[in-house]
Coordinates of C-alpha atoms and ligand atoms in Angstrom, one line a residue:
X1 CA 17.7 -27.3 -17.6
X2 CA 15.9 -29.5 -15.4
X3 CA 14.7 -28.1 -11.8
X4 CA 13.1 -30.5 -9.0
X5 CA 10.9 -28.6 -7.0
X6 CA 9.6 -30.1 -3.6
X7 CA 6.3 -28.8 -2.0
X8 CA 3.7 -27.6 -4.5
X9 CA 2.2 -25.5 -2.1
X10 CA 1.5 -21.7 -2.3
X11 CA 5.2 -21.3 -3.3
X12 CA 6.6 -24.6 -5.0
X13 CA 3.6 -24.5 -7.5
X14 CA 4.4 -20.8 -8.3
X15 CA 8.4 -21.6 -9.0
X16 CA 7.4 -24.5 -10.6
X17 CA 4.8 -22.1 -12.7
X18 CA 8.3 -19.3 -13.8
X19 CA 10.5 -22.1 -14.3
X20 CA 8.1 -23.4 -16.5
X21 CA 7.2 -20.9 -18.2
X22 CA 11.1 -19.9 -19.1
X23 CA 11.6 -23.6 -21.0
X24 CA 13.3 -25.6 -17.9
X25 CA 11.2 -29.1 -17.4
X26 CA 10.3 -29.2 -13.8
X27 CA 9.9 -31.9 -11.3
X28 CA 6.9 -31.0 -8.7
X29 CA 6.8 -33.4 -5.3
X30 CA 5.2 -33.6 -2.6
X31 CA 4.9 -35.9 0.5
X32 CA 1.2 -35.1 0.0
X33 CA -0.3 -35.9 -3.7
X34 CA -3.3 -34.8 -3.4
X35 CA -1.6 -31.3 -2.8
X36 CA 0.5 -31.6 -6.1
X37 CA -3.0 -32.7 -8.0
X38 CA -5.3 -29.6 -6.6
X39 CA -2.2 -26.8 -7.3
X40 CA -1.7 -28.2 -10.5
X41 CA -5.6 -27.9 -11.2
X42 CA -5.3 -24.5 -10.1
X43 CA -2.1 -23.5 -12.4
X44 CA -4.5 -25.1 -15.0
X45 CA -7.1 -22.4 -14.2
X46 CA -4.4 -19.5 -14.1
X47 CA -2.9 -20.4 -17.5
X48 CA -6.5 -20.6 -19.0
X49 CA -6.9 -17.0 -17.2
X50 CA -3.6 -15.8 -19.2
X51 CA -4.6 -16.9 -22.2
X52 CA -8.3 -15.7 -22.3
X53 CA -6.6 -11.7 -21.2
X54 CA -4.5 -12.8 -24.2
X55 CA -1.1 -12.8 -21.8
X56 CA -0.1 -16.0 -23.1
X57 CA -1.0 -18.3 -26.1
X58 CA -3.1 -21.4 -26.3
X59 CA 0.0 -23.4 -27.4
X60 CA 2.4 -21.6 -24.8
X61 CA -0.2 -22.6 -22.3
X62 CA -0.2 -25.8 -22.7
X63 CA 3.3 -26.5 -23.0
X64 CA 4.1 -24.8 -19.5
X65 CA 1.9 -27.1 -18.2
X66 CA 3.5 -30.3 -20.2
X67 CA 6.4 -29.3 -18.7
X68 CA 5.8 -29.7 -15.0
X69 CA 5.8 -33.5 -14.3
X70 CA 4.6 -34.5 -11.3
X71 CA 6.1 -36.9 -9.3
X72 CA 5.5 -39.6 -6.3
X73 CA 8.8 -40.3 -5.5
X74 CA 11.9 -38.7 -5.1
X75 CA 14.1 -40.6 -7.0
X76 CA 12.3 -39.3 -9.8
X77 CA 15.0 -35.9 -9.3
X78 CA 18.1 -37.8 -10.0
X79 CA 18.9 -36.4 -13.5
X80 CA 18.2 -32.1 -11.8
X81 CA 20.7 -29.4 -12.2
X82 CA 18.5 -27.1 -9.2
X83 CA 16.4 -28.8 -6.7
X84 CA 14.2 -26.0 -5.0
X85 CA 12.8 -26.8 -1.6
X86 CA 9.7 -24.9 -0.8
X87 CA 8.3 -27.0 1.9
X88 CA 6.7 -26.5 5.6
X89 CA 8.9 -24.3 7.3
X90 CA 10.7 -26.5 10.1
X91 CA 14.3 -27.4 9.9
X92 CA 14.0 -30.6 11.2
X93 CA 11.7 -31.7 8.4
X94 CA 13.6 -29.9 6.2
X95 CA 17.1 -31.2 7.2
X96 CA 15.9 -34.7 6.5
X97 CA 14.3 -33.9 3.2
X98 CA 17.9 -32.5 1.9
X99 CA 20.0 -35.5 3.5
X100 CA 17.5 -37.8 1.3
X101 CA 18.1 -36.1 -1.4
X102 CA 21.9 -35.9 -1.7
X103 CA 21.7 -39.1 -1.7
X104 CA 19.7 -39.3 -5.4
X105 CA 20.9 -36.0 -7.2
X106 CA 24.3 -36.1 -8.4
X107 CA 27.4 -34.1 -7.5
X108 CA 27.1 -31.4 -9.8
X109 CA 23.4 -31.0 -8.6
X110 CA 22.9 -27.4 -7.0
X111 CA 20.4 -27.5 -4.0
X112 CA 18.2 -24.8 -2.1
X113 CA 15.6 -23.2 0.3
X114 CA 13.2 -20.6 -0.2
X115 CA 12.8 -20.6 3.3
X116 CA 11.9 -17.2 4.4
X117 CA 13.3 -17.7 7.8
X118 CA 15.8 -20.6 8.7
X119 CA 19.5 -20.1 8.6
X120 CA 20.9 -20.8 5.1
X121 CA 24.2 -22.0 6.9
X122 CA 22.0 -24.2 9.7
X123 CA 20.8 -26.3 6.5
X124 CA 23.6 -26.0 5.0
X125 CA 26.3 -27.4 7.6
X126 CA 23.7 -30.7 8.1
X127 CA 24.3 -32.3 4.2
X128 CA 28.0 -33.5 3.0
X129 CA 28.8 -31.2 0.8
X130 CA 27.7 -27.5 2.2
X131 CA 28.9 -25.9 -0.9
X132 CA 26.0 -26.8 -3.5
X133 CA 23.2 -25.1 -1.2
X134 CA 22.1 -21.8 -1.0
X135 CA 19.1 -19.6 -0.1
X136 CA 16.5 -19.2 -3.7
X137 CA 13.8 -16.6 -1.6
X138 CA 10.4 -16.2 -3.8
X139 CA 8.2 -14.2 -2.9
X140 CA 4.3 -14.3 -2.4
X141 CA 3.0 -15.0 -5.5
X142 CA 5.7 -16.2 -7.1
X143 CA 4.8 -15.4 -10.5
X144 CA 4.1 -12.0 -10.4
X145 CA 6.1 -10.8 -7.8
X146 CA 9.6 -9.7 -9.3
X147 CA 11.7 -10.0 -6.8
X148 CA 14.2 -12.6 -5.6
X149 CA 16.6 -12.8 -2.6
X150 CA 19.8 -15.0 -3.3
X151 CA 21.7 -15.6 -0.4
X152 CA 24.8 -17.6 0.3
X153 CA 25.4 -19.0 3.5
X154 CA 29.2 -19.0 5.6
X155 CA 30.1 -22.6 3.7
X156 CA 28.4 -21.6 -0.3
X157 CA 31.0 -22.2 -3.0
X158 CA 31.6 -18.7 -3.8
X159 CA 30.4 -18.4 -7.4
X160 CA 27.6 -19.7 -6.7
X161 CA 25.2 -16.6 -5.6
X162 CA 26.4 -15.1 -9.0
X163 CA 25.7 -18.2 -10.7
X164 CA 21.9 -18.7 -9.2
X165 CA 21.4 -14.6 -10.4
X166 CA 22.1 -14.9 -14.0
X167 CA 19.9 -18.0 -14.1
X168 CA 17.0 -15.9 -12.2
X169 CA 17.6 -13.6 -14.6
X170 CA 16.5 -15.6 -17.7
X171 CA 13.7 -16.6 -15.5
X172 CA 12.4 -12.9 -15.7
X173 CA 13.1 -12.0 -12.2
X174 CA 14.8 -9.2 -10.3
X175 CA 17.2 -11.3 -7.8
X176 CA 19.4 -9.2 -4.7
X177 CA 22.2 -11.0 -3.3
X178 CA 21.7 -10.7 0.6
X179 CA 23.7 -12.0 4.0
X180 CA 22.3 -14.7 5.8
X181 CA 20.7 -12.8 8.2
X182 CA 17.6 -13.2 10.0
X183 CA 14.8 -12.3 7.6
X184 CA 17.3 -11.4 4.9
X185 CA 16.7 -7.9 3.1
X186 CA 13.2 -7.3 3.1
X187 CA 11.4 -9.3 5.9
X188 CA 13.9 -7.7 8.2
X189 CA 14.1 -4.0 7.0
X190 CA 9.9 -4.0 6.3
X191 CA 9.8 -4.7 10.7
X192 CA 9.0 -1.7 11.4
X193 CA 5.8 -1.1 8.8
X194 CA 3.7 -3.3 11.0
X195 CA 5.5 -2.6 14.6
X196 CA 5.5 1.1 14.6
X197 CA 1.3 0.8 13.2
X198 CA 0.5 -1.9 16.0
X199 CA 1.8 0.2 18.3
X200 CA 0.4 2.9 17.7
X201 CA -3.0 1.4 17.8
X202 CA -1.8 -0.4 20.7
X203 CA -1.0 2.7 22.5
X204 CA -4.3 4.7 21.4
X205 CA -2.9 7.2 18.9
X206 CA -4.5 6.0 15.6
X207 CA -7.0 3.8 14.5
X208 CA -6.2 1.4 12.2
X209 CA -8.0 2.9 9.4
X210 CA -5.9 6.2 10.1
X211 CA -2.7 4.8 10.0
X212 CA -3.5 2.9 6.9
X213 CA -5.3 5.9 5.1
X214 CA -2.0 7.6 6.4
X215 CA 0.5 5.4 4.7
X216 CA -1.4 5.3 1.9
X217 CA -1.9 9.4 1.0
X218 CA 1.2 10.7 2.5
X219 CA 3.4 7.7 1.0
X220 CA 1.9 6.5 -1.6
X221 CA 1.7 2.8 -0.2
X222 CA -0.5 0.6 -2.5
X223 CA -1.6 -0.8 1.2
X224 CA -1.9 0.3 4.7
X225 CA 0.1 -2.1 7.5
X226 CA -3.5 -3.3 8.8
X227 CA -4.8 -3.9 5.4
X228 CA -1.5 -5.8 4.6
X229 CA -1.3 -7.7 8.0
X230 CA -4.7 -8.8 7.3
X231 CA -3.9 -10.0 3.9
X232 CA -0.3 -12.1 4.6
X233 CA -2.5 -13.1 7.6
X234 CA -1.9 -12.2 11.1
X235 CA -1.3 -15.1 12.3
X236 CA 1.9 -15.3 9.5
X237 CA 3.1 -12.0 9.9
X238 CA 2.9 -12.4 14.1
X239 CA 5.4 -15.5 13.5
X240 CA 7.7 -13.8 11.6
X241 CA 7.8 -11.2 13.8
X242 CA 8.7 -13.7 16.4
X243 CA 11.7 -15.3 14.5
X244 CA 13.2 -12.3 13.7
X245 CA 12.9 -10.9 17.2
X246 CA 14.5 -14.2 18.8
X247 CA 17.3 -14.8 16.4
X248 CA 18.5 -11.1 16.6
X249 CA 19.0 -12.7 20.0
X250 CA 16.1 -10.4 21.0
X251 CA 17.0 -7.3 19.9
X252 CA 14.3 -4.6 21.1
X253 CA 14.2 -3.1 17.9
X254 CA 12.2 -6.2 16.8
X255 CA 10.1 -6.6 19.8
X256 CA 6.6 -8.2 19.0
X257 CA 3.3 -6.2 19.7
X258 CA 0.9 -7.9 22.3
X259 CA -2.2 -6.6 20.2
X260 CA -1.0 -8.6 17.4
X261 CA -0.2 -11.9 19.6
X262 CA -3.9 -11.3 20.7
X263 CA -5.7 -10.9 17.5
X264 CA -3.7 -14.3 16.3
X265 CA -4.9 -16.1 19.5
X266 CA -8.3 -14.9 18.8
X267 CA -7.7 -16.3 15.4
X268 CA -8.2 -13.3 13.6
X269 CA -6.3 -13.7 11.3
X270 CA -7.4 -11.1 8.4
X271 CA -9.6 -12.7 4.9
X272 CA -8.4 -15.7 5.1
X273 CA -10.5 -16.3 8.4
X274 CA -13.0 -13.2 7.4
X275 CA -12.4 -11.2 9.8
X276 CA -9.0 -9.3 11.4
X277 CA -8.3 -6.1 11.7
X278 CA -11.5 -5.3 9.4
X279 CA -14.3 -6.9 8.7
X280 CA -14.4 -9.1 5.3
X281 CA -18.2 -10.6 6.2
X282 CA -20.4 -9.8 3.2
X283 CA -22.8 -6.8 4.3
X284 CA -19.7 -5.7 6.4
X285 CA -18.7 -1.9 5.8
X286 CA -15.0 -0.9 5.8
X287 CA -14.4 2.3 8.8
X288 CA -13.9 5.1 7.6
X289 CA -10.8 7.5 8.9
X290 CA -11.2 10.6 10.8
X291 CA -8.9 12.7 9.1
X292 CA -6.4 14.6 10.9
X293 CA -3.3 16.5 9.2
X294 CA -1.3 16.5 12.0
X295 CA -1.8 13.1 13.3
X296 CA -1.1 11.7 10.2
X297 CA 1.6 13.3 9.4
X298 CA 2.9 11.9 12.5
X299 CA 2.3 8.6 12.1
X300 CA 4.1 8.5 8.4
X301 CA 6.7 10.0 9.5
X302 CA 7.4 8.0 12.6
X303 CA 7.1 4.6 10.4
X304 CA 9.1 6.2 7.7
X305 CA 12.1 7.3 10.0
X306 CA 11.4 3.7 11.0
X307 CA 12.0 2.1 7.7
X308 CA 14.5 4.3 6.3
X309 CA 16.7 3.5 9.7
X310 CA 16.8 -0.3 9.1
X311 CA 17.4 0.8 5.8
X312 CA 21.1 2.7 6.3
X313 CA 21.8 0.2 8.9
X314 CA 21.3 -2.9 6.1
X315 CA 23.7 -0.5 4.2
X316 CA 26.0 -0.6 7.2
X317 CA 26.1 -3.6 7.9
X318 CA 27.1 -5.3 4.4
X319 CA 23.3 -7.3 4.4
X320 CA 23.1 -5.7 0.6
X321 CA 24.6 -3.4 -1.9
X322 CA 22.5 0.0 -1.7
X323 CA 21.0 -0.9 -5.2
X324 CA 19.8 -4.4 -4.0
X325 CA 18.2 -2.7 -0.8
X326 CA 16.2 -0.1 -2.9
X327 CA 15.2 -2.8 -5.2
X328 CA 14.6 -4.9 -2.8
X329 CA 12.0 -3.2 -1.1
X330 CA 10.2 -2.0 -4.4
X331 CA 10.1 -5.2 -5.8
X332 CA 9.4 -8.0 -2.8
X333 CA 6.9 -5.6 -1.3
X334 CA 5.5 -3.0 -3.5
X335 CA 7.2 -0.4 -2.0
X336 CA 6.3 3.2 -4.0
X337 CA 10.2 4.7 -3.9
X338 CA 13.4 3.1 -2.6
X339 CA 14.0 3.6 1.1
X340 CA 17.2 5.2 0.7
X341 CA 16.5 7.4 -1.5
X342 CA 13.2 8.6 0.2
X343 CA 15.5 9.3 3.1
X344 CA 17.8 11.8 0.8
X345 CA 14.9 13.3 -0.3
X346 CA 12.9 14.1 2.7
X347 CA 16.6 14.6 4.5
X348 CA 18.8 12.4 6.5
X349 CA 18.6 14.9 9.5
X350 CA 14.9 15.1 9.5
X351 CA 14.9 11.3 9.7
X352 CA 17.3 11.0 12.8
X353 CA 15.1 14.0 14.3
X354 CA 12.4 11.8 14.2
X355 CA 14.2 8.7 15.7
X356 CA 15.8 11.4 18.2
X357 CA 12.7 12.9 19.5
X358 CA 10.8 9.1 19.6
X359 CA 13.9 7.7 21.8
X360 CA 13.6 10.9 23.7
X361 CA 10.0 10.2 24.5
X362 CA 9.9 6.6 25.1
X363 CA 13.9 5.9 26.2
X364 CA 13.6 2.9 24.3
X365 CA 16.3 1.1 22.4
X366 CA 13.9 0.3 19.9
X367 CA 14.2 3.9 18.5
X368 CA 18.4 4.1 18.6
X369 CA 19.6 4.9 15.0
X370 CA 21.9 3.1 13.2
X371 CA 25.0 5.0 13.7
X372 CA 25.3 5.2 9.5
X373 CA 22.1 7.2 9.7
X374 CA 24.0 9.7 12.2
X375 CA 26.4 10.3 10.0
X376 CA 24.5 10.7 6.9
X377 CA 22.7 13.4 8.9
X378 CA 25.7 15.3 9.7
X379 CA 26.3 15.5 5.6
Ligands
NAD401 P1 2.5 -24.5 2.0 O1 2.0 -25.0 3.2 O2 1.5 -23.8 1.0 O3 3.1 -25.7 1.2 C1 4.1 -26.6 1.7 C2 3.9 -28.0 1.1 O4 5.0 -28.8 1.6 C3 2.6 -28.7 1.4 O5 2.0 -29.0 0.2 C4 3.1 -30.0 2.1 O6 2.3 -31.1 1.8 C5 4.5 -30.1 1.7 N1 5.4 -30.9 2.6 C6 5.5 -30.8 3.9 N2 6.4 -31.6 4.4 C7 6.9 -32.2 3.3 C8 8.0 -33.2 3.1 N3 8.6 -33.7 4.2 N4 8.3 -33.6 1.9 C9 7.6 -33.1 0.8 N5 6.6 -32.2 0.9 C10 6.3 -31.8 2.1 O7 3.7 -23.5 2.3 P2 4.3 -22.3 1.4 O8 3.6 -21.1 1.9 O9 4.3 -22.7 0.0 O10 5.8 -22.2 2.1 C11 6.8 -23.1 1.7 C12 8.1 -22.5 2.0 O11 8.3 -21.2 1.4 C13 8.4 -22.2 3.5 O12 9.7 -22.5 3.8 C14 8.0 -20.7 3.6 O13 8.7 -20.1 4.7 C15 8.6 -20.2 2.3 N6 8.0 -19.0 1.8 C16 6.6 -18.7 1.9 C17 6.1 -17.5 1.5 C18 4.6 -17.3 1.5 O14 4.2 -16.1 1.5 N7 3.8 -18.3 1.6 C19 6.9 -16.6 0.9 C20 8.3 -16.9 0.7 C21 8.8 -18.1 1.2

């Protein structure tokens, strides 16, 4: 099979890298070369890496890389069954980079986004024929993160989100059909795992070192929300933030924390700049929590109840089967257990106890349960 990849950036070179890998020749551009020369140096390094841990062999190594060619033009993607776009993320730029390309790739020729946040229908409804495009959502780093969010938009051919998950399949991965909704399954239901921790810094009830030393013993989480903030980057996770928020046609539930808006102004944006919520200098040394059973066992369960509520109201609302939103959230983001079924184990009621008692305090539409979660709670 031959897949055209455009943008070997962070993501394109990590698709190009699993498509690769799985036999498919793949066709790398990008509007900048000297981007496509230094990632593919890179994938050099990390297929050298494999084969030294003795992941991969010398020979398998080598033809992985064979089969990526790059290319200057993109003509060069006229013969491709998939194109995958995994360029910056503007719809303008995006929208013209798709009407080019219809031109070149013949009619059979499926094409897609990973965008993580632009309307799979907007692109869509702007090439000729609608029905060949559809949402392919990688996620950060593409090779070793399982998971994979297909999503159709209002005018995809309707075998084709079937069609795309068998193919991930033989790729290796773990791939969820979602609704084209803002931030599809998991950047919309994980909302919360930052929100409820800025806040609560925010609003002086935790440190950040306590609600990450929180999440991490009482949940299990491989990474507090500051620790994880300040590894997406701030500055990324703050503009995510923001999309959702706006296209849920500001929806208070998704409202954007001020602290966070600050630290990105400041440019702190986490490692990548050295320094964010923690420090990263080199003599630097990492806070350590004051401990406190009760405090932290409110603030996993008020981001818990959190989660697990956009959780059942995913469910309600069709976004995913209940299998795809468990797996969704253990395999894009690490989660330790599936939200839904944490919520049946700690109890449904206990959950909208929490929600009930957070909506009473603040009177804020922010904390109003799904109306799924009610009636789980009744059961
Ligand atoms: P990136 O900045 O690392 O790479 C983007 C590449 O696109 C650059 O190399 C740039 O030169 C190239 N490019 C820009 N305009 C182009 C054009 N008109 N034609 C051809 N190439 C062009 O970005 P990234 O992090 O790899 O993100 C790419 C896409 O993947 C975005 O839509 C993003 O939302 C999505 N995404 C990112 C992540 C992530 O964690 N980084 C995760 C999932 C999805």
């Amino acid at each position: 099979m031959k897949i055209g990849i455009i943008g070997s950036g962070t993501m394109g070179i990590g698709i190009a890298q699993v498509a690769a890998t799985s036999g498919c020749a793949v066709f790398l551009y990008d509007a900048n070369v000297a981007q496509t020369e230094k990632s593919l140096a890179n994938l050099r390094k990390v297929l050298d890496r494999l084969v030294e841990k003795q992941k991969i062999s010398a020979e398998k190594s080598e033809d992985i890389f064979n089969k990526i060619k790059p290319c200057t033009e993109l003509q060069d993607f006229k013969d491709c069954d998939l194109v995958i776009e995994a360029i910056i993320e503007n719809k303008e730029i995006k929208t013209k980079v798709f009407q080019n390309l219809e031109e070149i790739v013949s009619d059979e020729c499926i094409i897609s986004s990973n965008t993580s946040s632009i309307s799979i229908t907007s692109l869509s409804a702007e090439l000729k024929n609608p029905k060949r495009f559809i949402g392919i959502h990688f996620f950060n780093p593409a090779p070793l993160m399982p998971l994979v969010e297909v999503i159709p938009g209002l005018l995809t051919e309707k075998n084709l989100a079937e069609e795309i998950v068998t193919l991930m399949e033989s790729w290796g991965k773990i791939p969820v059909i979602a609704k084209d909704v803002p931030g599809f399954i998991v950047n919309r239901i994980a909302r919360p795992f930052y929100g409820e921790a800025l806040r609560m810094v925010e609003e002086n009830i935790a440190t950040p070192e306590q609600v990450d030393d929180a999440m991490r013993t009482l949940g299990n989480f491989k990474m507090g929300p500051f620790e994880l903030m300040d590894l997406i980057g701030i500055d990324i996770n703050f503009s995510v933030t923001k999309t959702v928020y706006a296209d849920y046609f500001f929806d208070p539930k998704y409202k954007p924390s001020l602290l966070q808006q600050r630290m990105s102004e400041a440019k702190l944006h986490g490692r990548k700049t050295g320094k964010g919520f923690y420090d990263y200098s080199e003599n630097a040394q990492k806070p350590v929590p004051e401990k406190d059973e009760e405090l932290y066992h409110e603030i996993f369960m008020r981001i818990l109840s959190m989660l697990i509520n956009e959780a059942v109201e995913a469910k309600r609302l069709g976004i995913a089967n209940d299998q795809a939103i468990e797996l969704a959230m253990q395999k894009g983001v690490n989660y330790p257990k599936g939200l839904l079924a944490w919520g049946k184990e700690i109890g449904y009621s206990t959950i909208s106890e929490t929600l009930q008692k957070m909506y009473g305090q603040y009177q804020e539409e922010r904390y109003r349960q799904s109306p799924l979660l009610r009636k789980m709670s009744n059961k």
